[in-house]
Amino acid sequence: MEYLLKEVFYLKTGTRKEYPPVDIYESRNAVVFVIDLPGIETKDVLIKVYHNLLIIEGMKRELNNERCGIFICMEREFDSFRRILPIPVPVNPADGRATYSDGVLTVTLPKPKDRVYKIKIEKEKE
């Protein structure tokens, strides 16, 4: 009964959180995304940058029933996911890197270096 009440209230209030949960912070040199992905293998995750968006896609695979036996309770979700996250400042995605440790994916996108470029003035031909 408690389970049904939670589901009904979720539908009415819309308080269910996005999956996977993400923290985003900006340091002096980079924008960092920290994504909780417990139980997911790195081969099942795809990371893309498109314009000013970071796209994280993946699949949490179901356990093999033959290995586990018969489930008595199965609350963990096994499904594909996709998060599209805004990148708040200009970054250099070609130099980006991602690490995965203890169920946490960290994507670091460095900011471009501030440089001053000289532009040569050419004389127009008459």
PDB file of C-alpha atoms in Angstrom:
ATOM      1  CA  MET A   1       0.000   0.000   0.000  1.00  0.00           C
ATOM      2  CA  GLU A   2       2.816   2.413   0.910  1.00  0.00           C
ATOM      3  CA  TYR A   3       4.386   1.767  -2.496  1.00  0.00           C
ATOM      4  CA  LEU A   4       1.133   2.653  -4.275  1.00  0.00           C
ATOM      5  CA  LEU A   5       0.790   5.859  -2.270  1.00  0.00           C
ATOM      6  CA  LYS A   6       4.320   6.905  -3.223  1.00  0.00           C
ATOM      7  CA  GLU A   7       3.594   6.289  -6.900  1.00  0.00           C
ATOM      8  CA  VAL A   8       0.317   8.239  -6.783  1.00  0.00           C
ATOM      9  CA  PHE A   9       1.930  11.186  -5.018  1.00  0.00           C
ATOM     10  CA  TYR A  10       4.808  11.133  -7.485  1.00  0.00           C
ATOM     11  CA  LEU A  11       2.365  11.378 -10.371  1.00  0.00           C
ATOM     12  CA  LYS A  12       0.583  14.303  -8.760  1.00  0.00           C
ATOM     13  CA  THR A  13       3.589  16.236  -7.498  1.00  0.00           C
ATOM     14  CA  GLY A  14       6.161  15.333 -10.130  1.00  0.00           C
ATOM     15  CA  THR A  15       8.900  15.150  -7.510  1.00  0.00           C
ATOM     16  CA  ARG A  16      10.698  12.147  -8.943  1.00  0.00           C
ATOM     17  CA  LYS A  17      14.300  13.055  -9.739  1.00  0.00           C
ATOM     18  CA  GLU A  18      15.976  12.838 -13.116  1.00  0.00           C
ATOM     19  CA  TYR A  19      18.218   9.836 -13.643  1.00  0.00           C
ATOM     20  CA  PRO A  20      21.096   9.801 -13.358  1.00  0.00           C
ATOM     21  CA  PRO A  21      21.578  12.572 -10.781  1.00  0.00           C
ATOM     22  CA  VAL A  22      24.186  15.169 -11.746  1.00  0.00           C
ATOM     23  CA  ASP A  23      26.219  17.885 -10.029  1.00  0.00           C
ATOM     24  CA  ILE A  24      27.771  20.595 -12.211  1.00  0.00           C
ATOM     25  CA  TYR A  25      30.408  23.020 -11.019  1.00  0.00           C
ATOM     26  CA  GLU A  26      32.712  25.542 -12.615  1.00  0.00           C
ATOM     27  CA  SER A  27      36.332  25.911 -11.598  1.00  0.00           C
ATOM     28  CA  ARG A  28      38.785  28.490 -12.827  1.00  0.00           C
ATOM     29  CA  ASN A  29      39.923  26.269 -15.693  1.00  0.00           C
ATOM     30  CA  ALA A  30      37.031  23.902 -16.427  1.00  0.00           C
ATOM     31  CA  VAL A  31      33.390  22.930 -16.130  1.00  0.00           C
ATOM     32  CA  VAL A  32      32.998  19.638 -14.266  1.00  0.00           C
ATOM     33  CA  PHE A  33      30.017  17.263 -14.391  1.00  0.00           C
ATOM     34  CA  VAL A  34      29.745  14.600 -11.681  1.00  0.00           C
ATOM     35  CA  ILE A  35      27.212  11.897 -12.554  1.00  0.00           C
ATOM     36  CA  ASP A  36      26.113   8.990 -10.337  1.00  0.00           C
ATOM     37  CA  LEU A  37      26.138   5.805 -12.434  1.00  0.00           C
ATOM     38  CA  PRO A  38      26.329   2.900  -9.974  1.00  0.00           C
ATOM     39  CA  GLY A  39      26.293  -0.565 -11.478  1.00  0.00           C
ATOM     40  CA  ILE A  40      26.971   0.638 -15.015  1.00  0.00           C
ATOM     41  CA  GLU A  41      29.919  -0.466 -17.119  1.00  0.00           C
ATOM     42  CA  THR A  42      31.882   2.198 -18.997  1.00  0.00           C
ATOM     43  CA  LYS A  43      31.343   0.327 -22.279  1.00  0.00           C
ATOM     44  CA  ASP A  44      27.622   1.037 -21.869  1.00  0.00           C
ATOM     45  CA  VAL A  45      28.041   4.835 -21.604  1.00  0.00           C
ATOM     46  CA  LEU A  46      28.369   7.341 -24.452  1.00  0.00           C
ATOM     47  CA  ILE A  47      29.450  10.946 -23.830  1.00  0.00           C
ATOM     48  CA  LYS A  48      28.947  13.618 -26.508  1.00  0.00           C
ATOM     49  CA  VAL A  49      29.230  17.391 -26.714  1.00  0.00           C
ATOM     50  CA  TYR A  50      26.978  19.163 -29.191  1.00  0.00           C
ATOM     51  CA  HIS A  51      27.184  22.959 -29.269  1.00  0.00           C
ATOM     52  CA  ASN A  52      26.687  23.992 -25.630  1.00  0.00           C
ATOM     53  CA  LEU A  53      25.186  20.676 -24.481  1.00  0.00           C
ATOM     54  CA  LEU A  54      26.722  17.653 -22.785  1.00  0.00           C
ATOM     55  CA  ILE A  55      24.841  14.478 -23.687  1.00  0.00           C
ATOM     56  CA  ILE A  56      25.232  11.389 -21.512  1.00  0.00           C
ATOM     57  CA  GLU A  57      23.570   8.212 -22.803  1.00  0.00           C
ATOM     58  CA  GLY A  58      23.793   4.691 -21.537  1.00  0.00           C
ATOM     59  CA  MET A  59      22.241   1.434 -20.520  1.00  0.00           C
ATOM     60  CA  LYS A  60      21.997  -0.231 -17.146  1.00  0.00           C
ATOM     61  CA  ARG A  61      21.817  -3.906 -18.003  1.00  0.00           C
ATOM     62  CA  GLU A  62      19.621  -6.393 -16.191  1.00  0.00           C
ATOM     63  CA  LEU A  63      21.240  -9.148 -14.165  1.00  0.00           C
ATOM     64  CA  ASN A  64      21.311 -12.611 -15.671  1.00  0.00           C
ATOM     65  CA  ASN A  65      18.409 -14.574 -14.135  1.00  0.00           C
ATOM     66  CA  GLU A  66      20.298 -17.865 -14.505  1.00  0.00           C
ATOM     67  CA  ARG A  67      23.085 -16.506 -12.306  1.00  0.00           C
ATOM     68  CA  CYS A  68      20.744 -14.958  -9.725  1.00  0.00           C
ATOM     69  CA  GLY A  69      17.954 -17.482  -9.483  1.00  0.00           C
ATOM     70  CA  ILE A  70      14.385 -16.344  -8.871  1.00  0.00           C
ATOM     71  CA  PHE A  71      13.887 -12.756  -7.738  1.00  0.00           C
ATOM     72  CA  ILE A  72      11.960 -12.250  -4.520  1.00  0.00           C
ATOM     73  CA  CYS A  73      12.208  -8.462  -4.733  1.00  0.00           C
ATOM     74  CA  MET A  74      13.444  -6.360  -7.658  1.00  0.00           C
ATOM     75  CA  GLU A  75      13.502  -2.605  -6.998  1.00  0.00           C
ATOM     76  CA  ARG A  76      16.579  -1.650  -9.016  1.00  0.00           C
ATOM     77  CA  GLU A  77      15.812  -0.276 -12.457  1.00  0.00           C
ATOM     78  CA  PHE A  78      17.458  -1.623 -15.594  1.00  0.00           C
ATOM     79  CA  ASP A  79      16.912   0.589 -18.588  1.00  0.00           C
ATOM     80  CA  SER A  80      18.508   3.062 -20.934  1.00  0.00           C
ATOM     81  CA  PHE A  81      18.995   6.655 -19.872  1.00  0.00           C
ATOM     82  CA  ARG A  82      19.820   9.978 -21.483  1.00  0.00           C
ATOM     83  CA  ARG A  83      20.650  13.304 -19.885  1.00  0.00           C
ATOM     84  CA  ILE A  84      21.140  16.479 -21.899  1.00  0.00           C
ATOM     85  CA  LEU A  85      22.919  19.039 -19.764  1.00  0.00           C
ATOM     86  CA  PRO A  86      23.651  22.675 -20.596  1.00  0.00           C
ATOM     87  CA  ILE A  87      27.286  23.732 -20.583  1.00  0.00           C
ATOM     88  CA  PRO A  88      27.139  27.170 -18.937  1.00  0.00           C
ATOM     89  CA  VAL A  89      30.332  28.673 -20.408  1.00  0.00           C
ATOM     90  CA  PRO A  90      32.486  28.150 -23.517  1.00  0.00           C
ATOM     91  CA  VAL A  91      34.636  25.005 -23.290  1.00  0.00           C
ATOM     92  CA  ASN A  92      37.136  23.118 -25.394  1.00  0.00           C
ATOM     93  CA  PRO A  93      35.496  19.671 -25.754  1.00  0.00           C
ATOM     94  CA  ALA A  94      38.388  18.251 -27.802  1.00  0.00           C
ATOM     95  CA  ASP A  95      40.508  18.399 -24.636  1.00  0.00           C
ATOM     96  CA  GLY A  96      37.758  17.007 -22.398  1.00  0.00           C
ATOM     97  CA  ARG A  97      38.288  13.927 -20.285  1.00  0.00           C
ATOM     98  CA  ALA A  98      36.113  11.481 -18.385  1.00  0.00           C
ATOM     99  CA  THR A  99      36.922   9.212 -15.459  1.00  0.00           C
ATOM    100  CA  TYR A 100      34.818   6.548 -13.752  1.00  0.00           C
ATOM    101  CA  SER A 101      35.412   5.406 -10.190  1.00  0.00           C
ATOM    102  CA  ASP A 102      33.194   3.801  -7.544  1.00  0.00           C
ATOM    103  CA  GLY A 103      30.031   4.314  -9.604  1.00  0.00           C
ATOM    104  CA  VAL A 104      30.695   8.001 -10.281  1.00  0.00           C
ATOM    105  CA  LEU A 105      31.444   9.400 -13.747  1.00  0.00           C
ATOM    106  CA  THR A 106      33.331  12.699 -13.795  1.00  0.00           C
ATOM    107  CA  VAL A 107      33.450  14.647 -17.060  1.00  0.00           C
ATOM    108  CA  THR A 108      35.854  17.592 -17.160  1.00  0.00           C
ATOM    109  CA  LEU A 109      35.596  20.089 -20.015  1.00  0.00           C
ATOM    110  CA  PRO A 110      38.418  22.637 -19.959  1.00  0.00           C
ATOM    111  CA  LYS A 111      37.741  26.265 -20.697  1.00  0.00           C
ATOM    112  CA  PRO A 112      39.605  27.761 -23.643  1.00  0.00           C
ATOM    113  CA  LYS A 113      42.701  29.670 -22.705  1.00  0.00           C
ATOM    114  CA  ASP A 114      42.369  33.433 -22.867  1.00  0.00           C
ATOM    115  CA  ARG A 115      44.546  34.517 -25.726  1.00  0.00           C
ATOM    116  CA  VAL A 116      44.981  37.730 -27.600  1.00  0.00           C
ATOM    117  CA  TYR A 117      45.323  37.331 -31.330  1.00  0.00           C
ATOM    118  CA  LYS A 118      46.827  39.871 -33.667  1.00  0.00           C
ATOM    119  CA  ILE A 119      45.009  40.422 -36.906  1.00  0.00           C
ATOM    120  CA  LYS A 120      47.134  41.656 -39.733  1.00  0.00           C
ATOM    121  CA  ILE A 121      45.713  44.511 -41.778  1.00  0.00           C
ATOM    122  CA  GLU A 122      46.114  43.940 -45.462  1.00  0.00           C
ATOM    123  CA  LYS A 123      46.245  46.748 -47.928  1.00  0.00           C
ATOM    124  CA  GLU A 124      43.526  46.535 -50.549  1.00  0.00           C
ATOM    125  CA  LYS A 125      44.664  46.415 -54.135  1.00  0.00           C
ATOM    126  CA  GLU A 126      43.431  49.267 -56.251  1.00  0.00           C
TER     127      GLU A 126
END
